[in-house]
Short mmCIF file of C-alpha atoms and ligand atoms in Angstrom, two decimals:
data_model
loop_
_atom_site.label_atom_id
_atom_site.label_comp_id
_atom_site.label_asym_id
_atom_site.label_seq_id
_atom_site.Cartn_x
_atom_site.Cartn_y
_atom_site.Cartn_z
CA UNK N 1 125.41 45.67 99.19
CA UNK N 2 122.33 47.14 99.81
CA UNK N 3 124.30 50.41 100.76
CA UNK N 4 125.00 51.17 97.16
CA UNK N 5 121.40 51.62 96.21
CA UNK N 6 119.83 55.02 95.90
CA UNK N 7 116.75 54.23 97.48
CA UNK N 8 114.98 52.52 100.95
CA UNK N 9 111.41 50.83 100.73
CA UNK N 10 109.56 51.09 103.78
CA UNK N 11 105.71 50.20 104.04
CA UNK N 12 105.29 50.70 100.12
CA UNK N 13 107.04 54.42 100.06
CA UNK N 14 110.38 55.24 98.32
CA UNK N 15 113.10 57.20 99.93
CA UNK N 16 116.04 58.56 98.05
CA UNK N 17 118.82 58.30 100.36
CA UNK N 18 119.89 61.92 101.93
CA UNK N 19 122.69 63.81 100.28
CA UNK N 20 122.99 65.98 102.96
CA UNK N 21 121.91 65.60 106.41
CA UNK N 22 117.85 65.64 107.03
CA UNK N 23 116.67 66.70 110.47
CA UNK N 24 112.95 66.04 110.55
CA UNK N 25 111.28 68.04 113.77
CA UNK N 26 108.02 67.15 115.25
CA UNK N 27 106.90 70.00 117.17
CA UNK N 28 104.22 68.52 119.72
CA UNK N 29 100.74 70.46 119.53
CA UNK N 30 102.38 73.35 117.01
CA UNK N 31 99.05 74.58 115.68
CA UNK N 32 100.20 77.05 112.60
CA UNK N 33 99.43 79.95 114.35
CA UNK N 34 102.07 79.24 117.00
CA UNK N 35 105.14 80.65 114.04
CA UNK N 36 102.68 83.27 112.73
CA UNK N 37 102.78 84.77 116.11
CA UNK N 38 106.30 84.86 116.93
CA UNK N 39 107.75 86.17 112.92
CA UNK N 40 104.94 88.60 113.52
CA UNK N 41 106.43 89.57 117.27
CA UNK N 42 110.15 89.64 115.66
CA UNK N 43 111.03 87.02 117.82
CA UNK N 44 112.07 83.73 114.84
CA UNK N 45 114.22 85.62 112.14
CA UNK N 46 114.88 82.29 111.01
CA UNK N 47 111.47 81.02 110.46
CA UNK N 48 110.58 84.36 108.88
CA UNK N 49 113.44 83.63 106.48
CA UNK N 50 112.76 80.32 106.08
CA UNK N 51 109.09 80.69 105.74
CA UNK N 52 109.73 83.37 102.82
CA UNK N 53 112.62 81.54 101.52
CA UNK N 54 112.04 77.88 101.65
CA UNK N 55 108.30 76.16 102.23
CA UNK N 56 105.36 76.78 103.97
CA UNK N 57 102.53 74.27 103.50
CA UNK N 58 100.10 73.01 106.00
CA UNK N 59 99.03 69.50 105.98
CA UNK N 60 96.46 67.29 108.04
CA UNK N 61 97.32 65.12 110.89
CA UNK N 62 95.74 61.61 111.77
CA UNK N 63 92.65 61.43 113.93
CA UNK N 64 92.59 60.80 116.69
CA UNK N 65 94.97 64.51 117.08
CA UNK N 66 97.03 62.53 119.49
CA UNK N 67 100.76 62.14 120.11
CA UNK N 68 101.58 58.79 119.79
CA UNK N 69 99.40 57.57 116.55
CA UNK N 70 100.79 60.97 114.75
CA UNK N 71 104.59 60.24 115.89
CA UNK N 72 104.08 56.84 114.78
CA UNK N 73 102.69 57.29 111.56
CA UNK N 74 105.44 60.23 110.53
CA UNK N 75 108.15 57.74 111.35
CA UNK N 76 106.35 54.98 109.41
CA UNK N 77 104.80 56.97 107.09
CA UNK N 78 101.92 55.63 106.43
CA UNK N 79 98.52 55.75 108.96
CA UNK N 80 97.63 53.86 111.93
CA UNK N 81 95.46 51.54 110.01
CA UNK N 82 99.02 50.11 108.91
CA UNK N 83 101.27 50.86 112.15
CA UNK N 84 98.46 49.91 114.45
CA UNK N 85 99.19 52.78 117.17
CA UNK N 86 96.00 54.35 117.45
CA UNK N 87 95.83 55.98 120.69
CA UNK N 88 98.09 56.34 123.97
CA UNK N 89 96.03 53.56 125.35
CA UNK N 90 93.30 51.29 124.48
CA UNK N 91 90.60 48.46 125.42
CA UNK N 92 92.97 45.12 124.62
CA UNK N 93 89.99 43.31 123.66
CA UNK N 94 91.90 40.02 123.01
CA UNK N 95 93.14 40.67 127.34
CA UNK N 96 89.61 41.87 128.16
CA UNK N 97 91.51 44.55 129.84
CA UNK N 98 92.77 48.53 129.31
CA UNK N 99 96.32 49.02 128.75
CA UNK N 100 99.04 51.74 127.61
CA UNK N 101 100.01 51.62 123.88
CA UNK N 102 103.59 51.86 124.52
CA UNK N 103 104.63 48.48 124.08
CA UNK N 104 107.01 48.12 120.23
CA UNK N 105 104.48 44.65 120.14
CA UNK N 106 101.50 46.80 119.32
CA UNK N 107 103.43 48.06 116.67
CA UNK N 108 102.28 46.45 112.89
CA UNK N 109 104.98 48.20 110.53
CA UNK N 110 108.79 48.90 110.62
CA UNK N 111 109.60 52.14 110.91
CA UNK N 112 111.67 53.96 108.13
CA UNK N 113 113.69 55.13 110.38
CA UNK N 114 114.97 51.53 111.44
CA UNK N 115 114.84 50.84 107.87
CA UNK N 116 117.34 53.50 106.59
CA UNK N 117 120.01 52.13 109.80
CA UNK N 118 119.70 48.72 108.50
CA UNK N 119 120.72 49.98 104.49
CA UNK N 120 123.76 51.83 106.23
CA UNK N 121 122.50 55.23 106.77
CA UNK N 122 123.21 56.84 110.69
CA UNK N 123 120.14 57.46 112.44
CA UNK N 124 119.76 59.77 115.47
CA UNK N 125 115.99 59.69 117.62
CA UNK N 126 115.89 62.17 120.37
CA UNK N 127 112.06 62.70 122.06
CA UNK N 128 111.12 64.54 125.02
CA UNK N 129 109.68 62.42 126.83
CA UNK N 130 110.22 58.54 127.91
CA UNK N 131 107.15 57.30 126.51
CA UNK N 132 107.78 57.97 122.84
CA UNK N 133 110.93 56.23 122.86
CA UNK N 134 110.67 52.87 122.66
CA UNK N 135 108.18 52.64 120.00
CA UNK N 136 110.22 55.38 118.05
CA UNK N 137 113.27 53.31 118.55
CA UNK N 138 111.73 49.84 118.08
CA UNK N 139 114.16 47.94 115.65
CA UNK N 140 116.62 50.61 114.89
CA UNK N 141 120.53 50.52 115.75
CA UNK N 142 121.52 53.84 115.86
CA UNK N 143 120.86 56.38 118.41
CA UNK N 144 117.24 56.88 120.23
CA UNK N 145 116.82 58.42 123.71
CA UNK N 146 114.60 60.68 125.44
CA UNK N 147 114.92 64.01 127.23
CA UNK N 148 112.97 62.71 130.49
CA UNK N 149 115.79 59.78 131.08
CA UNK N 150 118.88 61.43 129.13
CA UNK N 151 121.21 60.20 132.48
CA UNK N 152 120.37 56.76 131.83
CA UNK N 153 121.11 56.24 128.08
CA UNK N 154 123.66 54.02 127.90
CA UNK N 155 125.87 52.11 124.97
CA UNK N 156 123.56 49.54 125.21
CA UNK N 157 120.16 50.90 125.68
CA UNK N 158 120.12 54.19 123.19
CA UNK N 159 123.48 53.86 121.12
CA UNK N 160 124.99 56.93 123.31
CA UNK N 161 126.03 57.46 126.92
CA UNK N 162 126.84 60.80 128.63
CA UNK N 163 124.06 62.77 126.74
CA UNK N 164 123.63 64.94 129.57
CA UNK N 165 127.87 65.94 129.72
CA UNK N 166 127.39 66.34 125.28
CA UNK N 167 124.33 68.40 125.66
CA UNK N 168 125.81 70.47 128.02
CA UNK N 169 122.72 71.14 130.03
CA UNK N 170 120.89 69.36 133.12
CA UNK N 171 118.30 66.81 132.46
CA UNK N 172 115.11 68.91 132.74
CA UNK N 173 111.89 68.29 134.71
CA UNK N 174 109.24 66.46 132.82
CA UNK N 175 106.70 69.28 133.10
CA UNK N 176 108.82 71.77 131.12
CA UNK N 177 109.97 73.98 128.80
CA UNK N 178 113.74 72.91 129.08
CA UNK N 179 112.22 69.65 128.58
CA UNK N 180 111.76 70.21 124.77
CA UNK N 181 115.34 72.58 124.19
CA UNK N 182 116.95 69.70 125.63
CA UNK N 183 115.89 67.84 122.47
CA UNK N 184 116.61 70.36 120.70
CA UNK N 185 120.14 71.32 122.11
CA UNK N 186 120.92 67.32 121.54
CA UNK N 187 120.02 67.79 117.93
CA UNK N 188 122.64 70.65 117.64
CA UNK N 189 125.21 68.56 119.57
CA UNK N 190 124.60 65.18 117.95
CA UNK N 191 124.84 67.50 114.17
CA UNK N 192 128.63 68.99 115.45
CA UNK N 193 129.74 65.59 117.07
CA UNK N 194 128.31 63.11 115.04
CA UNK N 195 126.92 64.74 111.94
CA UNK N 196 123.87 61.88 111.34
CA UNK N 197 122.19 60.90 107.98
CA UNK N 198 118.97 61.01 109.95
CA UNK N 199 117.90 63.04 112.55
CA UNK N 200 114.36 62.81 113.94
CA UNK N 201 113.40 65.00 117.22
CA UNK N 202 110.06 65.30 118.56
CA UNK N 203 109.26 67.92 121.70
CA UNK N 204 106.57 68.13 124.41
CA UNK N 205 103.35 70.20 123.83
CA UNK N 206 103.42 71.57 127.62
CA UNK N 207 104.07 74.87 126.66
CA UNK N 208 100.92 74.56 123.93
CA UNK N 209 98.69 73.32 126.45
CA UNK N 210 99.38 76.35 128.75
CA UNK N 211 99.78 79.13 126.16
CA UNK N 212 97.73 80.42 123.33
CA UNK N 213 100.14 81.45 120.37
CA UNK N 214 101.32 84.96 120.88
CA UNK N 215 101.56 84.19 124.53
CA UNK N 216 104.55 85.32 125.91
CA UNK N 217 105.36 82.46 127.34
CA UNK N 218 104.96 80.61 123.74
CA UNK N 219 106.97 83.20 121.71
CA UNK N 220 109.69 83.01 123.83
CA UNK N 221 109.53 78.93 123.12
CA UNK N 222 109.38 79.37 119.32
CA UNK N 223 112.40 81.97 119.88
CA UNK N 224 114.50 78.93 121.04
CA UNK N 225 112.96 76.63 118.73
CA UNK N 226 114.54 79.35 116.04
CA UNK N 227 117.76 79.45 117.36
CA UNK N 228 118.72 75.65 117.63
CA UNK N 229 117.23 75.83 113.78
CA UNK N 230 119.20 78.50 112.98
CA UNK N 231 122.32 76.61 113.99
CA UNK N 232 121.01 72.92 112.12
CA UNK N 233 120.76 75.44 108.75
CA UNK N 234 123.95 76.48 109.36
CA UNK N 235 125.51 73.24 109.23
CA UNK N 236 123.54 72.50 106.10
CA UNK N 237 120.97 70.34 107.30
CA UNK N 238 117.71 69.74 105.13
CA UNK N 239 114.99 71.22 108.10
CA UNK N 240 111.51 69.69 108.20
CA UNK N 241 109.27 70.92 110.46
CA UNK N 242 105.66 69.86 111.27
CA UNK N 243 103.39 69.11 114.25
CA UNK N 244 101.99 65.71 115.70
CA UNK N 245 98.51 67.94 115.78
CA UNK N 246 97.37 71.29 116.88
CA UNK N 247 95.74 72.95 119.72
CA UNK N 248 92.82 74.46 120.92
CA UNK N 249 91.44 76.36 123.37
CA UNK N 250 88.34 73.79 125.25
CA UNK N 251 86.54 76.30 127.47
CA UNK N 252 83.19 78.35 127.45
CA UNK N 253 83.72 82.30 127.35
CA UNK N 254 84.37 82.71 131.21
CA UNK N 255 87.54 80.22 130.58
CA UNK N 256 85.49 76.90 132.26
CA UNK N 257 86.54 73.64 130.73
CA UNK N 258 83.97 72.55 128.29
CA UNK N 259 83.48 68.54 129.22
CA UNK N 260 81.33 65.79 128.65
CA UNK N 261 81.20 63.34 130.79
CA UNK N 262 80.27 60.30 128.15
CA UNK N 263 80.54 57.80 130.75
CA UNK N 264 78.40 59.06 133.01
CA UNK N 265 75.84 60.51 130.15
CA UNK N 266 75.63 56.62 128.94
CA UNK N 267 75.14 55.32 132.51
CA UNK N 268 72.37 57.42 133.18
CA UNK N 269 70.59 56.34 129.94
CA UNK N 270 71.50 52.62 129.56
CA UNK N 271 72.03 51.47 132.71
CA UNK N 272 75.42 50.81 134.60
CA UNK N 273 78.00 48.58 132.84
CA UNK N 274 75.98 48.81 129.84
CA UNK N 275 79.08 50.94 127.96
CA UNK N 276 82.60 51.70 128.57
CA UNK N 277 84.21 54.89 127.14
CA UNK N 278 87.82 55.02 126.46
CA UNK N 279 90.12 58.11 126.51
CA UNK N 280 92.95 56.96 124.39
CA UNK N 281 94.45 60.41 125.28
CA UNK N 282 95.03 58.69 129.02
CA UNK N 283 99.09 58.41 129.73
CA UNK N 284 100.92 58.63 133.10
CA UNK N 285 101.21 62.87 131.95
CA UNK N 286 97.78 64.21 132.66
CA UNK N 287 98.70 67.06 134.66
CA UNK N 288 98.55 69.55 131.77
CA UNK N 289 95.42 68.06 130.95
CA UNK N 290 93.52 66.52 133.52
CA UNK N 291 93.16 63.32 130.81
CA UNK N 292 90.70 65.72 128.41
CA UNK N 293 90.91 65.47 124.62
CA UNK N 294 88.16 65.65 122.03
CA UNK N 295 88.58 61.80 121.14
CA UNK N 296 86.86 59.07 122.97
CA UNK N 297 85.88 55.36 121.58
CA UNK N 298 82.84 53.28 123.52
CA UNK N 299 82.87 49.95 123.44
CA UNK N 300 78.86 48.80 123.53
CA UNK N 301 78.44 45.26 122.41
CA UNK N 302 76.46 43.37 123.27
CA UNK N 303 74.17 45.98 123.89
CA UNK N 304 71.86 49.02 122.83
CA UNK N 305 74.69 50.46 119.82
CA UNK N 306 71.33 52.40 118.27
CA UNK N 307 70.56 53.97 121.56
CA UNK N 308 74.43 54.85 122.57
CA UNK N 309 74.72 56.24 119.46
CA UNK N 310 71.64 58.75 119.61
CA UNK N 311 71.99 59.55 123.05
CA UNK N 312 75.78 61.27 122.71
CA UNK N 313 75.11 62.66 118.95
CA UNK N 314 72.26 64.98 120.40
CA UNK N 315 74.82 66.15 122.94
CA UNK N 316 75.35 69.88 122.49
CA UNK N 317 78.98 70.15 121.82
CA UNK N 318 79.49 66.12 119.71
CA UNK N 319 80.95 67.03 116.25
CA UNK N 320 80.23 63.54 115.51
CA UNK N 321 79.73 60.13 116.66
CA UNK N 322 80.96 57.21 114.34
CA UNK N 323 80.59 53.29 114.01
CA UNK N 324 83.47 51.20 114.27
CA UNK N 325 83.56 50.53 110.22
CA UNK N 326 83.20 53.74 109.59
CA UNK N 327 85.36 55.84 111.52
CA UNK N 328 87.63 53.22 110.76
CA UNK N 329 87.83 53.88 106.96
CA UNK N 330 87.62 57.69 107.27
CA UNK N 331 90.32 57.90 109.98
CA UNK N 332 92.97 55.25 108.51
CA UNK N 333 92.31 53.23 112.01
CA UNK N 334 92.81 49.33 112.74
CA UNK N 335 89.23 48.81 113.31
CA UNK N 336 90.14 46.04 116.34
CA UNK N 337 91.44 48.50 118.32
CA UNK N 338 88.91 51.09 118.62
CA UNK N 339 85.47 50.57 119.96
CA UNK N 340 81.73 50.27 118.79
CA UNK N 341 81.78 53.99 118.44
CA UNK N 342 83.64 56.75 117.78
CA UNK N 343 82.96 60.18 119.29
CA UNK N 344 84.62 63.83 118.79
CA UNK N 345 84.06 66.83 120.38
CA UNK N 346 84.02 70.26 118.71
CA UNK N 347 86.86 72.47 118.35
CA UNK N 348 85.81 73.65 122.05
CA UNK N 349 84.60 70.32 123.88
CA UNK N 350 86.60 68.03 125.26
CA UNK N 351 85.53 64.69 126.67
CA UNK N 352 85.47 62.70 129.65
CA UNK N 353 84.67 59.60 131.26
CA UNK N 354 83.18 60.65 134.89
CA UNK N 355 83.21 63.92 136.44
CA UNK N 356 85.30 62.22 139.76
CA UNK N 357 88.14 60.40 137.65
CA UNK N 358 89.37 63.51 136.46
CA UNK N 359 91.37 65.65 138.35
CA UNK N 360 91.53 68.88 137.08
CA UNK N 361 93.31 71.08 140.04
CA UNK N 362 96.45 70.74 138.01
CA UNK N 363 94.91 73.04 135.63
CA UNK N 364 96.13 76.41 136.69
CA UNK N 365 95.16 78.23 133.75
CA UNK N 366 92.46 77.36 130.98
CA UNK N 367 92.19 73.97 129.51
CA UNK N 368 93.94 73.79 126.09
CA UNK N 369 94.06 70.30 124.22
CA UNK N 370 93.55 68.44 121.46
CA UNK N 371 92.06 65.45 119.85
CA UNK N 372 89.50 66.01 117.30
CA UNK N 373 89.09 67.53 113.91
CA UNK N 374 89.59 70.92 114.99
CA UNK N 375 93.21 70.38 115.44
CA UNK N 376 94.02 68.06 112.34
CA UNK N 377 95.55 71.25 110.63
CA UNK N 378 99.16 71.55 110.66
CA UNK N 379 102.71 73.24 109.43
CA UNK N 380 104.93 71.36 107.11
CA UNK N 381 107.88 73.82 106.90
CA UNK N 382 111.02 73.63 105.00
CA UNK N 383 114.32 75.05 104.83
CA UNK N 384 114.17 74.08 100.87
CA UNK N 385 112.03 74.74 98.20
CA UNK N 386 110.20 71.61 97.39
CA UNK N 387 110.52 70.16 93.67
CA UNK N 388 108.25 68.07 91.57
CA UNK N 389 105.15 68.22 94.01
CA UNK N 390 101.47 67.78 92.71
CA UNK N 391 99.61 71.06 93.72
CA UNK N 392 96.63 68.97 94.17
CA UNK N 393 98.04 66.56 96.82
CA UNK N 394 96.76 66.04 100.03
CA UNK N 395 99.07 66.36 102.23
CA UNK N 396 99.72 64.69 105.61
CA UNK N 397 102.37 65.37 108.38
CA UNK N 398 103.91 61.90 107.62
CA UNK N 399 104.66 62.93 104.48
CA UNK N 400 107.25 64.99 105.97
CA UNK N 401 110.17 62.62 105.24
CA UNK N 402 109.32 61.80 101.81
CA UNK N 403 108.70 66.03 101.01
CA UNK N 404 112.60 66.19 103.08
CA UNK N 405 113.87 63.00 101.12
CA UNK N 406 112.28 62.90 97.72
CA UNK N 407 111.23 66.70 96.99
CA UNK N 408 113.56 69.00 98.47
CA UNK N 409 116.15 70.96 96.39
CA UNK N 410 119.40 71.24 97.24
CA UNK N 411 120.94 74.06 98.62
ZN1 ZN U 501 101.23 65.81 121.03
ZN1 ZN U 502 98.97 67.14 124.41
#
């Protein structure tokens, strides 16, 4: 029985199998200075105890700073050049048309989460929103629902029905807070009820893309975010905490979004149709962010590459424009799925494709987002000190479940 070994394989990584139960939380858009803030406003005893007490490390993220490729690639463990789930959405070359990401068929590696299930190991997936789900779920039996659509998981479709009756609280609006405590209220519930081997929960960044850290607003979030951990520590859990990627503020100094519009900069120089820019930050929640991140590929060929290329690096504001090859090898990307070039804006630029295809009068206070370099920097917290780890490691937010699984001390 393959339940008797001590270890799972999953895309050439070794897991020793939990001895007590490891909840592994993906806090969307958690730049580090989000917990600095609130221990230094009083408001997250726990994290101050835990950041004292256990581990504090900060680790990169995968370019692009996105949501889905980072999710994807802490749940696989490995980068998108393996998983293949490089953006939210991307030029299908091979269709000749754009399309979401979301589909499990774009996905190139098993997830160790589906992996553990199938040794014998229970295995609990709760994100905040819909879209995450399915490719977080793809191949696992255990439990995986979302937040967003917590009245329709069913038996059938996400291992467990009645989530809203066990949580205890409404299902939340999709543009929320509550949105993310409902994840992290299920975490709490599904610990008491069904105590899993696994746990993985992953939040929203809406309150990130409104709030600077210190905010408020964003203190009183990490205050929650410190209670439900409180209560997952208390019931012995392993805690793992990182981000899917930071944030950053992407205005001038009178609060003014900061945007390129590459399409329209390549139109005017090359001619019309001669490029086509993709924002693989596009998904069907752009209210936050009017569609702007600091990531954008551009698909040339056949055509003027040379000339693309020169025209958006001497753009005040470009951190850096890559070729395909290239950005390929230094990002971990699956070359087919990214375009001719790739381009990043600075830690204040964001990028767009054409002034009139973004609508920005959801954006009632100043644009915050991600995407780029500047937010590759994240927390890897734990409620353990961490054995037997090279000092010189790099270290990457999908190495959070081998640092949980293979490094952590017991209690
Ligand atoms: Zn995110
Ligand atoms: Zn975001």
């Amino acid at each position: 029985m393959k339940a008797n070994h001590e270890t799972v394989e999953v895309n050439g990584r070794r897991y020793a199998r939990p001895s007590a139960p490891v909840v592994v939380v993906c806090v969307d858009g958690c730049e580090p200075d989000y917990l600095t803030q609130a221990i230094r406003a009083g408001v997250a005893p726990w994290l101050a105890h835990t950041l004292e007490h256990g581990t504090s490390l900060i680790g990169e993220c995968v370019v692009p700073s996105f949501t889905n490729p980072n999710n994807l690639s802490i749940v696989t463990g490995v980068p998108p050049a393996v998983h293949g789930i490089c953006g939210n959405y991307f030029f299908d070359a091979a269709r000749g048309e754009e399309v979401m990401m979301n589909d499990p068929a774009y996905l190139r590696a098993p997830t160790l989460l589906a992996r553990f299930a199938d040794s014998g190991a229970r295995v609990a997936v709760v994100t905040a929103k819909d879209k995450l789900r399915t490719l977080l779920g793809e191949g696992l039996s255990g439990i995986c629902f979302s937040a967003e659509k917590a009245g329709e998981a069913t038996l059938e479709n996400a291992g467990i029905e009645r989530v809203p009756e066990l949580v205890g609280l409404p299902v939340p609006s999709v543009y929320s807070a509550d949105l993310s405590e409902f994840v992290f209220a299920a975490g709490v519930r599904l610990q008491e009820t069904r105590r899993p081997d696994l746990t993985y929960l992953s939040t929203t960044d809406y309150i990130q893309h409104k709030c600077a850290p210190g905010a408020l607003e964003a203190n009183a979030f990490y205050a929650m975010v410190d209670r439900y951990l409180s209560k997952l520590d208390a019931m012995g859990a392993v805690i793992g905490l990182t981000a899917d990627h930071g944030m950053s503020a992407k205005t001038d100094a009178a609060g003014r979004p900061r945007v390129l519009y590459l399409q329209q900069v390549l139109d005017d120089a090359l001619g019309p149709g001669a490029a086509r820019v993709i924002l693989p930050i596009t998904d069907p929640y752009v209210v936050h962010h009017g569609a702007l991140g600091s990531f954008a590929t551009v698909y040339v060929s056949p055509g003027p590459l040379a000339q693309a290329r020169e025209c958006l690096q001497r753009l005040p504001g470009i951190e850096c424009v890559l070729e395909r090859e290239t950005a390929a090898a230094r990002f971990e990307l699956p070359p087919d799925r990214i375009g001719d070039l790739v381009v990043i804006g600075d830690h204040l630029t964001v990028l767009g494709t054409r002034a009139d295809r973004h609508d920005l009068s959801g954006l009632t206070v100043p644009l915050r987002s991600h995407g780029g370099l500047s937010e590759q920097l994240v927390p890897l917290v734990f409620n353990r000190r961490l054995e037997g780890l090279d000092p010189g490691r790099r270290l990457r937010n999908f190495d959070v479940f081998d640092l949980a699984l293979n490094h952590a001390r017991s209690a």
